[in-house]
Coordinates of C-alpha atoms and ligand atoms in Angstrom, one line a residue:
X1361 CA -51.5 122.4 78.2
X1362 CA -53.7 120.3 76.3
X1363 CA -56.8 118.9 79.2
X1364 CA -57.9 115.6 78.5
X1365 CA -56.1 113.1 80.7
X1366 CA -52.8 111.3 79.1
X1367 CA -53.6 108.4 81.6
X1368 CA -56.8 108.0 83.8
X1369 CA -57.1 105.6 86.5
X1370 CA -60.2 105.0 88.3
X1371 CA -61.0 102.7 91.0
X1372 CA -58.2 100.6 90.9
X1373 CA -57.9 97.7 93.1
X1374 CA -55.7 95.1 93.9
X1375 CA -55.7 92.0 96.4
X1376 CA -52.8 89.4 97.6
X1377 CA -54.7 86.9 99.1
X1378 CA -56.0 88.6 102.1
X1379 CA -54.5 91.2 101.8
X1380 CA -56.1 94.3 99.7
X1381 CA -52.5 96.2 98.5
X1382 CA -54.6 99.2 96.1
X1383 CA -58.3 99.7 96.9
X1384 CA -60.0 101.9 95.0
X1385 CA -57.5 104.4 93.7
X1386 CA -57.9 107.0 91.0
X1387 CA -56.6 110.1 89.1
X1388 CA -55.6 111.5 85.9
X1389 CA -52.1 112.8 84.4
X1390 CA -52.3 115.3 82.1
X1391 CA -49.6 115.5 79.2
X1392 CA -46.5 117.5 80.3
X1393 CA -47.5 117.0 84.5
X1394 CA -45.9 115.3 87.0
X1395 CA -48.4 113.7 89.6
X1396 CA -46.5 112.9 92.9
X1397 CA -47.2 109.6 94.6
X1398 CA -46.2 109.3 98.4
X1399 CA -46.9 107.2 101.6
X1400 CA -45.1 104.6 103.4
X1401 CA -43.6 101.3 102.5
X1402 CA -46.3 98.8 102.0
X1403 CA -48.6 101.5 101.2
X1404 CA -49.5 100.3 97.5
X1405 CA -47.1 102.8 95.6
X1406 CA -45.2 100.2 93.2
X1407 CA -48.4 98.1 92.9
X1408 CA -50.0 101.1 91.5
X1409 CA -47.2 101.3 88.9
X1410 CA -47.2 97.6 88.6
X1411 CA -51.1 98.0 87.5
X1412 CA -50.4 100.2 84.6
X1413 CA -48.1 98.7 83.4
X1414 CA -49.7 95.3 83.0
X1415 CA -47.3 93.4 85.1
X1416 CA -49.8 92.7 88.3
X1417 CA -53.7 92.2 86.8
X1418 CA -56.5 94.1 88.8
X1419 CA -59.2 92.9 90.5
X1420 CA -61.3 96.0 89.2
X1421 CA -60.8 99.3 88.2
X1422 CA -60.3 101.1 85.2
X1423 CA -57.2 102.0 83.4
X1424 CA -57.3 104.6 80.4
X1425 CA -54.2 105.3 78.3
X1426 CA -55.3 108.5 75.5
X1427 CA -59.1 107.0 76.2
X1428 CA -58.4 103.6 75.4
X1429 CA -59.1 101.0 78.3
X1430 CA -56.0 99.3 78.8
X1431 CA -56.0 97.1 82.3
X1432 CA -55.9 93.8 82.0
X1433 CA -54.0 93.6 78.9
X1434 CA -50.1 92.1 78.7
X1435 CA -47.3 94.8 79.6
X1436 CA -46.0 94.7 75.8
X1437 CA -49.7 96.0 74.8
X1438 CA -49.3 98.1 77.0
X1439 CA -45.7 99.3 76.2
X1440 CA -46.7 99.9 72.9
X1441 CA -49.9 101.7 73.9
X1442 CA -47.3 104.2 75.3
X1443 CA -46.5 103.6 79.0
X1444 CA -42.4 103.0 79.7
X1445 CA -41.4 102.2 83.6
X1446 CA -38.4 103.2 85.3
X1447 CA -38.5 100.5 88.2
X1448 CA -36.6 101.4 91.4
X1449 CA -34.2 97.8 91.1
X1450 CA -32.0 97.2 87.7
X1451 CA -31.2 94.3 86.7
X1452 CA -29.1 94.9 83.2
X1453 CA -27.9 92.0 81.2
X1454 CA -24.2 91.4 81.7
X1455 CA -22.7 90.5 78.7
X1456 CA -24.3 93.6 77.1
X1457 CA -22.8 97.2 77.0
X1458 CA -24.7 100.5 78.3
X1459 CA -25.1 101.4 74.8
X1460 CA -26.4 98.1 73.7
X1461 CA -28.8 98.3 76.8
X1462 CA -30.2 101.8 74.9
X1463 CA -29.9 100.2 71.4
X1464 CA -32.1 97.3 72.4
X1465 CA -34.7 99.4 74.2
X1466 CA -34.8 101.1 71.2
X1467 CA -35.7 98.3 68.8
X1468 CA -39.2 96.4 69.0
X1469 CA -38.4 92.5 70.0
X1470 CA -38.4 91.2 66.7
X1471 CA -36.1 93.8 65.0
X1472 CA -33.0 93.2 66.9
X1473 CA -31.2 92.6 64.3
X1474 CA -30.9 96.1 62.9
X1475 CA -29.5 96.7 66.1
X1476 CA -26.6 97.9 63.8
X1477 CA -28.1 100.2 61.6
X1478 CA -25.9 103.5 62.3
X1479 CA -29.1 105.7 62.7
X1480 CA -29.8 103.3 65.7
X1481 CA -26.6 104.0 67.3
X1482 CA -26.8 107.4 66.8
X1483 CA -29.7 107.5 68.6
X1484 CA -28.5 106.0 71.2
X1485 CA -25.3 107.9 71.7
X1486 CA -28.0 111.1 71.5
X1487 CA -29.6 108.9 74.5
X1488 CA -26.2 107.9 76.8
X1489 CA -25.6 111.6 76.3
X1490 CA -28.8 113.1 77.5
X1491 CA -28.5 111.0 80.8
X1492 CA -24.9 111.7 81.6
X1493 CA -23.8 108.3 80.5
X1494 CA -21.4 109.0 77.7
X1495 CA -18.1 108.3 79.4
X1496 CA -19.5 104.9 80.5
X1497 CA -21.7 104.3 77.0
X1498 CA -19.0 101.1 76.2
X1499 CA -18.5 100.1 80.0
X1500 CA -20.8 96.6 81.5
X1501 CA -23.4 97.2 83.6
X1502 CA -21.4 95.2 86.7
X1503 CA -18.6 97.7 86.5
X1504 CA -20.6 100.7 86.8
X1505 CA -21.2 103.2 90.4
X1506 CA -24.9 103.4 91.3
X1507 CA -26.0 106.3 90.2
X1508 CA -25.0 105.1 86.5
X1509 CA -27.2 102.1 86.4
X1510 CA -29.8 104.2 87.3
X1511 CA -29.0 106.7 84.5
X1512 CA -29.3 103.6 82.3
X1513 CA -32.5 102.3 83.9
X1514 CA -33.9 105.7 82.5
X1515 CA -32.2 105.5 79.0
X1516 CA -33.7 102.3 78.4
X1517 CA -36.9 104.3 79.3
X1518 CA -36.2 107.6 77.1
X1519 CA -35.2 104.6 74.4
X1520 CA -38.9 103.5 74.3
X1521 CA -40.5 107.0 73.8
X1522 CA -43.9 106.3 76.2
X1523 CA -45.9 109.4 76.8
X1524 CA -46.7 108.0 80.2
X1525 CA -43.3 107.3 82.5
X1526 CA -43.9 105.6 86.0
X1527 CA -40.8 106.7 87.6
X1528 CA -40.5 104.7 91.3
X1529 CA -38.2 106.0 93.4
X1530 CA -35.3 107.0 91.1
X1531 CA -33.6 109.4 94.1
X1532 CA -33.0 106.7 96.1
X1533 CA -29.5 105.6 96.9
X1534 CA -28.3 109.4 95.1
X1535 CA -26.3 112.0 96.2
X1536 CA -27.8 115.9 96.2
X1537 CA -26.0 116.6 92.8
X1538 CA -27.1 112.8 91.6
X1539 CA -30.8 113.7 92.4
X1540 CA -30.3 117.2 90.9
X1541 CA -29.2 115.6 87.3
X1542 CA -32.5 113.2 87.7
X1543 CA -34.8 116.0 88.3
X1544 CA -33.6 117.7 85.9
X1545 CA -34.0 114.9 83.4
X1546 CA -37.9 114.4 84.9
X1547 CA -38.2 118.6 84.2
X1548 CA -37.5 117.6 80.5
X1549 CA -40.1 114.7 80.3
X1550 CA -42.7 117.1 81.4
X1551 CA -41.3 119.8 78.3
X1552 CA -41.7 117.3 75.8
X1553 CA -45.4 116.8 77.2
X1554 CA -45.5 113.7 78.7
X1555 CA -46.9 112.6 81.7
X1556 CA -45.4 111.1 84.5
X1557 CA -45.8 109.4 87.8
X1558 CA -43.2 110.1 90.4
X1559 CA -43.2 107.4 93.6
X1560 CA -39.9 108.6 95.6
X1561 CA -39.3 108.9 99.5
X1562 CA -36.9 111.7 98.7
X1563 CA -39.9 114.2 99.8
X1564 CA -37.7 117.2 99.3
X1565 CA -36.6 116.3 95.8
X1566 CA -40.5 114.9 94.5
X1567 CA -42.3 117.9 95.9
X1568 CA -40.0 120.6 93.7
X1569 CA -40.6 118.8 90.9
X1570 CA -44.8 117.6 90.5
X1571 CA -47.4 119.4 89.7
X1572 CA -49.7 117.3 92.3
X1573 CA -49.2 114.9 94.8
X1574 CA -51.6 112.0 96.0
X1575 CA -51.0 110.1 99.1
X1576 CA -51.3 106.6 100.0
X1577 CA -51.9 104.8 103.2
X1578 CA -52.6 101.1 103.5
X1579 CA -53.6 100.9 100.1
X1580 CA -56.4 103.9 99.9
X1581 CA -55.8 107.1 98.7
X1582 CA -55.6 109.5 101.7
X1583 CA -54.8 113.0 100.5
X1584 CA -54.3 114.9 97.6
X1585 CA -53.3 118.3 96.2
X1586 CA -50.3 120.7 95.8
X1587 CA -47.0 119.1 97.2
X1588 CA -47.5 121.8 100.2
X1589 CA -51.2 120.7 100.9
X1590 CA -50.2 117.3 101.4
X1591 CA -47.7 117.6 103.6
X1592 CA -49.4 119.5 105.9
X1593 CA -52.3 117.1 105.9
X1594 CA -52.7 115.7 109.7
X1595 CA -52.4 111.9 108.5
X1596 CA -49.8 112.3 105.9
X1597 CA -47.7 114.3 108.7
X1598 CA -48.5 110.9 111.2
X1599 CA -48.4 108.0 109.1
X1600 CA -45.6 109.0 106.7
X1601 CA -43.4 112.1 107.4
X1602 CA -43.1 111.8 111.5
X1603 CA -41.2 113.7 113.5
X1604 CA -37.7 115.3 113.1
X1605 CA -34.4 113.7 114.1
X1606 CA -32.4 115.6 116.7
X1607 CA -28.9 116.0 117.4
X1608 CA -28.2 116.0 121.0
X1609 CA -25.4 115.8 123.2
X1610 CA -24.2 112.4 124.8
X1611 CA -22.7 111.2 128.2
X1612 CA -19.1 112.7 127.5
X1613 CA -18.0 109.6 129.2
X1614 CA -19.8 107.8 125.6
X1615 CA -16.7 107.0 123.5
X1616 CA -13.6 107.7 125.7
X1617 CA -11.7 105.3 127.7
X1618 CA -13.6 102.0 126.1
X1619 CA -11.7 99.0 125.1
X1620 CA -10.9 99.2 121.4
X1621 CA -12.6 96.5 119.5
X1622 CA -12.3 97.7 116.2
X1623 CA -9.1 99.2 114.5
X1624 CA -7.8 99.9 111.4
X1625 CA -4.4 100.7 110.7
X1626 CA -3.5 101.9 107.3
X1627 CA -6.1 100.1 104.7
X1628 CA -6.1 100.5 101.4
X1629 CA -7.8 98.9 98.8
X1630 CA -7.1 98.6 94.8
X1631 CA -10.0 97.9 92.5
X1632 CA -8.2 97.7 88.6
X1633 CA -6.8 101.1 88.5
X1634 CA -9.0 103.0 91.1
X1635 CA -7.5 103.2 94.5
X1636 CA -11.2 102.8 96.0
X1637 CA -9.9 102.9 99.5
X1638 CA -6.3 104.9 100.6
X1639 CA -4.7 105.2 104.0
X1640 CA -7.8 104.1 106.5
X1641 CA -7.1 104.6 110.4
X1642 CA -10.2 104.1 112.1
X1643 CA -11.1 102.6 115.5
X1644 CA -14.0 101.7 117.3
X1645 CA -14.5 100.9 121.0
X1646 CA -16.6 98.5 123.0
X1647 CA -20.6 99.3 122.8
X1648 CA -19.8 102.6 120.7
X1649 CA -21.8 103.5 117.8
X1650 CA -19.7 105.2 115.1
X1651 CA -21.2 106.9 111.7
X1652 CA -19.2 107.0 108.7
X1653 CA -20.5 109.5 106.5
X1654 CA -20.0 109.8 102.8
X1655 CA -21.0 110.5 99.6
X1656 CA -21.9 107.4 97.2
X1657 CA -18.8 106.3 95.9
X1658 CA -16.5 107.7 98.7
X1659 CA -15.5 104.0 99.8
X1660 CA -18.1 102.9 102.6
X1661 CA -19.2 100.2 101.5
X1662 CA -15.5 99.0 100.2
X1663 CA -14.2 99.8 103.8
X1664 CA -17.2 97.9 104.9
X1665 CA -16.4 94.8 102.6
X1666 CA -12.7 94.8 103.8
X1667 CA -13.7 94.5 107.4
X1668 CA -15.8 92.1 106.3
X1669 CA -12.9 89.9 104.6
X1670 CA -15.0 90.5 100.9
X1671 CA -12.3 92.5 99.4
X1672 CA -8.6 92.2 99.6
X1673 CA -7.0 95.4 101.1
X1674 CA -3.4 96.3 102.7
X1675 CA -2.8 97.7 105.8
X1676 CA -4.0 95.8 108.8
X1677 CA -7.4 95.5 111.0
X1678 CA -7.8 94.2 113.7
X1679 CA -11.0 92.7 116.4
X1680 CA -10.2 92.8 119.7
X1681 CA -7.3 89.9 119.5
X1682 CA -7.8 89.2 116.8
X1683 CA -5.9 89.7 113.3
X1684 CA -8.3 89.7 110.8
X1685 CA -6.2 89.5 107.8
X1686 CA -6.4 86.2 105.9
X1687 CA -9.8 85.2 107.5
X1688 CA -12.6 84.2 105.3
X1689 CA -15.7 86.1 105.1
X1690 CA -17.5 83.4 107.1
X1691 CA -14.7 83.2 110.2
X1692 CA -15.3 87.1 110.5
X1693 CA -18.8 86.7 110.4
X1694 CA -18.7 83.8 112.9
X1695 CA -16.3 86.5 115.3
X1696 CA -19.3 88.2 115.5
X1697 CA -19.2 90.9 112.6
X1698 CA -22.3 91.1 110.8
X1699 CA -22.9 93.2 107.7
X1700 CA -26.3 94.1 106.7
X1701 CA -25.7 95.1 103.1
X1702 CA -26.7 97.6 100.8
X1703 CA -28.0 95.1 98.2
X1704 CA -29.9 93.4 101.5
X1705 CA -29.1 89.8 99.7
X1706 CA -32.1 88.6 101.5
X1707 CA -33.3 84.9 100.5
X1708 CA -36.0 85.8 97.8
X1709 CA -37.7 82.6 97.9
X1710 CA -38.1 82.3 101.4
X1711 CA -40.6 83.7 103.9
X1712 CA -40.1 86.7 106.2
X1713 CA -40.0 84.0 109.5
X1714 CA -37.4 81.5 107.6
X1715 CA -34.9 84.3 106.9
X1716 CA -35.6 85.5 110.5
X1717 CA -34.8 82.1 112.0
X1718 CA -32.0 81.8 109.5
X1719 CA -30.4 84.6 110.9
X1720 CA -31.0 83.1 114.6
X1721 CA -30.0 79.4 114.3
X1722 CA -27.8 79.4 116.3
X1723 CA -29.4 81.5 119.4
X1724 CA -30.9 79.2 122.6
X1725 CA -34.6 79.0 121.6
X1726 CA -35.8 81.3 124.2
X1727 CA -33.1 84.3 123.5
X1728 CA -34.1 83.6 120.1
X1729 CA -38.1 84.0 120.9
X1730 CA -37.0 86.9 123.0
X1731 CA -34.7 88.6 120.1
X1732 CA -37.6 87.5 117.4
X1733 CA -40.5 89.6 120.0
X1734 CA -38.6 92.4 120.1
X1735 CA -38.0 93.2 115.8
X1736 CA -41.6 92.3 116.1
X1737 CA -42.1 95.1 117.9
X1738 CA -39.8 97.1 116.3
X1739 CA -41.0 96.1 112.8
X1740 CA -44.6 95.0 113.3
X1741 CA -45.4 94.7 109.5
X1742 CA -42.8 91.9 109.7
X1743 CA -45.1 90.5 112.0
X1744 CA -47.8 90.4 110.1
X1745 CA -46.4 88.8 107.0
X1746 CA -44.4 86.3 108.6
X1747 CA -45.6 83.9 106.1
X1748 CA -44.9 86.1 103.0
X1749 CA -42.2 85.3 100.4
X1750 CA -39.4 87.9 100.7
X1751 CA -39.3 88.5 97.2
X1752 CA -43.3 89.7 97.3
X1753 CA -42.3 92.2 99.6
X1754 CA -42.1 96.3 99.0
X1755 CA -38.6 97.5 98.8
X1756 CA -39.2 99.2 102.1
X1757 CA -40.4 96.5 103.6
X1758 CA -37.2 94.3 102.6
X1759 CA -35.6 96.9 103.4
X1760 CA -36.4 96.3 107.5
X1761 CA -36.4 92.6 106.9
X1762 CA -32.4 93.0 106.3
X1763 CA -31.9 95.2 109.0
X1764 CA -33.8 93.0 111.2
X1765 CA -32.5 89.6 109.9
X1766 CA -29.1 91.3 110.9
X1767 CA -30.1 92.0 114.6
X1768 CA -31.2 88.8 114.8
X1769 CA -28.2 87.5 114.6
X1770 CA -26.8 89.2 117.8
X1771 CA -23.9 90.5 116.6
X1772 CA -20.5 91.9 118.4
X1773 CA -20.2 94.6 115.6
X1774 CA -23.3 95.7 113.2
X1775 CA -22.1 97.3 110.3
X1776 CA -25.2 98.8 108.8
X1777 CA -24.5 100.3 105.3
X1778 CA -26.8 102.8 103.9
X1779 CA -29.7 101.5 106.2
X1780 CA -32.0 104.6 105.0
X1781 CA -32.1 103.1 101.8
X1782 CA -36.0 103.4 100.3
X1783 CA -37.3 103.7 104.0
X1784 CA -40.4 106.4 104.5
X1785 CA -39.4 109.2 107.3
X1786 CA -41.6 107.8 109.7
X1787 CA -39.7 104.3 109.4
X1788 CA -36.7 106.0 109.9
X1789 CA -37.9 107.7 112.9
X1790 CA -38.6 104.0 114.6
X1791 CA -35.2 102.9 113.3
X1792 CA -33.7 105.3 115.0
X1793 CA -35.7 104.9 117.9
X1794 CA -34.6 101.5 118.1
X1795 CA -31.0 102.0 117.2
X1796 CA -30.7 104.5 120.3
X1797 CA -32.8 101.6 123.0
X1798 CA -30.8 99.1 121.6
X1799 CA -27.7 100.8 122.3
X1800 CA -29.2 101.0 126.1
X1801 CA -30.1 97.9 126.8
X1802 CA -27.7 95.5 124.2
X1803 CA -23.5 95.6 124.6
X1804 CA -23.7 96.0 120.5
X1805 CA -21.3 98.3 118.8
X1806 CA -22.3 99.5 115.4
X1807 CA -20.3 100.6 112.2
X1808 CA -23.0 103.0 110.4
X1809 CA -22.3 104.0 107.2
X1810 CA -24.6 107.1 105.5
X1811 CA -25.0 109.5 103.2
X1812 CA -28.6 110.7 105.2
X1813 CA -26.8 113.0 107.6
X1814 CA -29.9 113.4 109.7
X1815 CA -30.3 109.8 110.3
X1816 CA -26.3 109.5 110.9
X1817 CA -26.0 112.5 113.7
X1818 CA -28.4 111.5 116.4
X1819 CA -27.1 108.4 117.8
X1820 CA -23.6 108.6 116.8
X1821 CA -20.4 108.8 119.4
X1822 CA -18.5 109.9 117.0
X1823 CA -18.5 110.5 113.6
X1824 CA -15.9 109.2 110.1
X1825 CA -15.9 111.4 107.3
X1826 CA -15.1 109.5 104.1
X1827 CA -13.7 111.5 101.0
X1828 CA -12.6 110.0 98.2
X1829 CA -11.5 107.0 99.3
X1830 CA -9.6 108.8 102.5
X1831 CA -10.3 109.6 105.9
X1832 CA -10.9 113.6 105.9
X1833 CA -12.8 114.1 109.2
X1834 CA -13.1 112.6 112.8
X1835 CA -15.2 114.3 115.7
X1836 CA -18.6 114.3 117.6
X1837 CA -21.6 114.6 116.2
X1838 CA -22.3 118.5 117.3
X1839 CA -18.2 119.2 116.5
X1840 CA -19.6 117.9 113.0
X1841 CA -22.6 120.0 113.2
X1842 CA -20.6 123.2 113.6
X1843 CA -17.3 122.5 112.0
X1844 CA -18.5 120.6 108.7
X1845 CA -21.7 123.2 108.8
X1846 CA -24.8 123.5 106.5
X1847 CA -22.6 123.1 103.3
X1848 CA -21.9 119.9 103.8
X1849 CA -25.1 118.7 105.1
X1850 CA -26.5 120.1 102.2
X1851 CA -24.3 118.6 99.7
X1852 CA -26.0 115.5 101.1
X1853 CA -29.6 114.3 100.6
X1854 CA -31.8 113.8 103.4
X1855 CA -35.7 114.2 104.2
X1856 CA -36.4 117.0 106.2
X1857 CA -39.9 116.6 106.1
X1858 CA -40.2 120.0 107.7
X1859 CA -38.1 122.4 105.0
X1860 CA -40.8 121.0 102.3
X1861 CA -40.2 123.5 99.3
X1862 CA -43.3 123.1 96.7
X1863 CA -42.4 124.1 93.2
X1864 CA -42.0 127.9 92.4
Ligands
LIG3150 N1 -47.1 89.2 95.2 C1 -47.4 89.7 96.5 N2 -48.0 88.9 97.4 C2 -48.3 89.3 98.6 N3 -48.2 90.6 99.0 C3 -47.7 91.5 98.1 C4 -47.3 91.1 96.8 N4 -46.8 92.2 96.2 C5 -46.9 93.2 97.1 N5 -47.4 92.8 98.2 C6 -47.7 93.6 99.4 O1 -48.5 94.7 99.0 C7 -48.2 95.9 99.8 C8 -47.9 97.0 98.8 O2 -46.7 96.8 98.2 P1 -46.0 97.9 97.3 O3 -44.7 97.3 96.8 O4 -47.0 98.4 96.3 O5 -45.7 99.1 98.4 P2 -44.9 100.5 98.2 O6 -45.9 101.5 98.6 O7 -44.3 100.5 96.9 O8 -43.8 100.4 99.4 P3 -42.3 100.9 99.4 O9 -42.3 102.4 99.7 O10 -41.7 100.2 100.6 O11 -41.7 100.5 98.1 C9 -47.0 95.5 100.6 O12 -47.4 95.3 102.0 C10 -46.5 94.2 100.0 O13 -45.9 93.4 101.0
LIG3151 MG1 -42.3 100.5 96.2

């Protein structure tokens, strides 16, 4: 391994307004290592990345690509210095194919038009192939499964050939086997020598693959050294990891004998050719709180659309009275079904109070003041940047702005899909926390839908398990626990901060 530094950063430093998001951070990558960087949402992770790569200018530090002092310049300088980033959201072109995505990445700006030259496409067919994209190289971007646009996030990357790759938070959102194939991939970055930066809360997933790991808390660098060092240090344990989420066993009165106020009676739902959604019976009662647990792509959030009256299905479903079927989206909502989606769709240009109080227009004012105290508490960062554009916002933190801007609207039936999303352990911890004191003191029922096992267990009456588009398993949380056993939790991503494997 060749020892001077592929990228050094010392004493970088970064203030919004007030607030001071890096402050003096530093380390060095080596070519062919994978530095780790961890620590909760808010904590300065993407800013870091953002630093590098030119898009945010520091207020001081120093930033040296190969020895060359880069901060400060433009992101292309920087680009062509050598640094690609994989950023956690895509946002593809639409009219554009995968392959073209790869072909354009491939080309500098002003030769776009060779974008035809066969070696070119060779190239990028070499590309689609290397990140599992091959079958979808001719597809659009809006018709493609999660996992894919990530695979094409990091062919654009691969497409650009930097030695340096800021990789935030690519495990997010994946499957197990998805996260496997990325690793994998991030494995053959560090072959061919380059160095990389790894953000991810996936804590399982980073610390088998880096070489080091650096934490972050409130912008200042808080630990650092082997992926097992760090997360046994005291802090990182109480500011990011937490605690461990527990199954246990609820009131067997819990789930029996409630008024139905959910049910679903044969739904099935045709996207093109796919049958995305086959055969659905489900029900929920009054005050229940029911998990639906899947792998991406299984149908939750489809089954979570047709509820929602986004997506035309057969079969029938039902809310308490009433028939659901030919009801807009915005009559179901205004029955009291709220969705807090995956894709949060939180208004970008607003501040964190305005898409509170959106959410609670129509409460009395003091139930409102009363619902608003109480996501303080439960979120108090959203208290503290009240007056911050949601768009400026770390994906975590958005991430509890969606969820909250949800509660806020005091619904009959919460249908939280894929809450987990980019959250650090500790976060989820709180959620769950919440989810379980809400459920005591609030008649809400809530539709979960997960892939994180651990966070879908605990709190859950009973539990869905959606396969392929069909219902393959119904039962309590422990029956699930015994009966679906360790295989299938395994097959599942989750963050067990206390099964932390370092790299062999
Ligand atoms: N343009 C901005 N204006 C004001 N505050 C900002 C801006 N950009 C980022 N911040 C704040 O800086 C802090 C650090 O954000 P950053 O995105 O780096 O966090 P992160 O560690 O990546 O978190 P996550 O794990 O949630 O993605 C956050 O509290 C965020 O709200
Ligand atoms: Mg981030």
């Amino acid at each position: 391994m060749n020892d001077s530094p592929l990228l050094a950063v010392r004493g970088l430093t970064k203030r919004f307004g007030g607030l001071v998001a890096v402050k003096d951070i530093g380390f060095d990558i080596r070519p062919g290592e994978i530095l780790g960087l961890i620590g909760p949402n808010g904590s300065g992770k993407s800013t870091v990345m953002k630093l590098i790569m030119g898009i945010e200018r520091p207020n001081a530090g120093s930033v040296k690509v190969d020895g060359v002092e880069t901060a400060g310049w433009a992101p292309h300088r920087i680009a062509r210095a050598g640094v690609g980033i994989v950023f956690q959201h895509s946002r593809p072109l639409h009219r554009q194919t995968v392959l073209e995505h790869i072909k354009l990445a491939l080309l500098p700006d002003s030769l776009t038009k060779l974008a035809a030259d066969p070696h070119v496409n060779q190239r990028a067919r070499v590309i689609a192939e290397r990140v599992g994209l091959s079958a979808v190289m001719h597809r659009h971007p809006a018709t493609l499964p999660f996992a894919d646009l990530r695979r094409m996030e990091m062919a654009k990357a691969i497409a650009r050939d930097p030695r340096i790759v800021l990789i935030d938070e690519p495990f997010a959102g994946l499957t197990a086997a998805e996260s496997a194939a990325f690793s994998e991939l991030i494995r053959g970055f560090r072959e061919e020598g380059r160095a990389v930066l790894l953000v991810d809360h996936n804590v399982k997933s980073l610390a088998a693959l880096v070489d080091r790991v650096l934490a972050m808390y409130l912008g200042e660098h808080v630990a650092e050294g082997t992926a097992d060092e760090v997360m046994r240090n005291e802090t990182v344990r109480r500011v990011y990891l937490g605690g461990k989420l527990e199954v246990r066993e609820r009131a067997p009165a819990n789930g029996i004998s409630r008024p139905v106020l959910l049910e679903l009676e044969e739904v099935g739902v045709q996207y093109d050719k796919a049958r995305a959604l086959d055969g659905v019976n489900l029900h929920v009662g009054e005050g229940e709180f029911v998990s639906i647990v899947g792998l991406n792509g299984a149908g939750k959030t489809t089954l979570f659309n047709a509820i929602s009256g986004l997506v035309p299905y057969q079969g029938g479903i039902r809310f308490g009275e009433q028939n659901l079927r030919g009801l807009s989206g915005a009559a179901i909502a205004r029955a009291g079904i709220v969705q807090c989606p995956e894709t949060r769709e939180l208004f970008s240009d607003m501040t964190v109070r305005e898409n509170l109080d959106l959410g609670g227009y129509h409460l009395a004012d003091s139930v409102r003041a009363d619902q608003l105290a109480w996501l303080f508490d439960l979120f108090p960062i959203l208290k503290s940047r009240q007056s911050q554009a949601a768009r400026t916002l770390s994906g975590g933190e958005q991430q509890m702005l969606a969820i909250a801007r949800a509660l806020m609207m005091q619904p009959k039936l919460l249908i939280l899909d894929e809450p987990t999303l980019g959250l650090a352990p500790v976060i989820l911890e709180h959620l769950s926390k919440a989810l379980e004191s809400m459920q005591k003191s609030t008649p809400i029922t809530v539709l979960l839908g997960e892939q994180n096992v651990t966070f879908a267990l605990p709190h859950a009456d009973r539990v869905y398990v959606l396969e392929h588009a069909r219902i393959i398993w119904e039962g309590t949380p422990l029956r699930f626990e015994r009966e679906m056993g360790r295989g299938f939790l395994e097959a599942l991503p989750s963050c067990p901060p206390h099964s932390v494997q370092a790299r062999a």
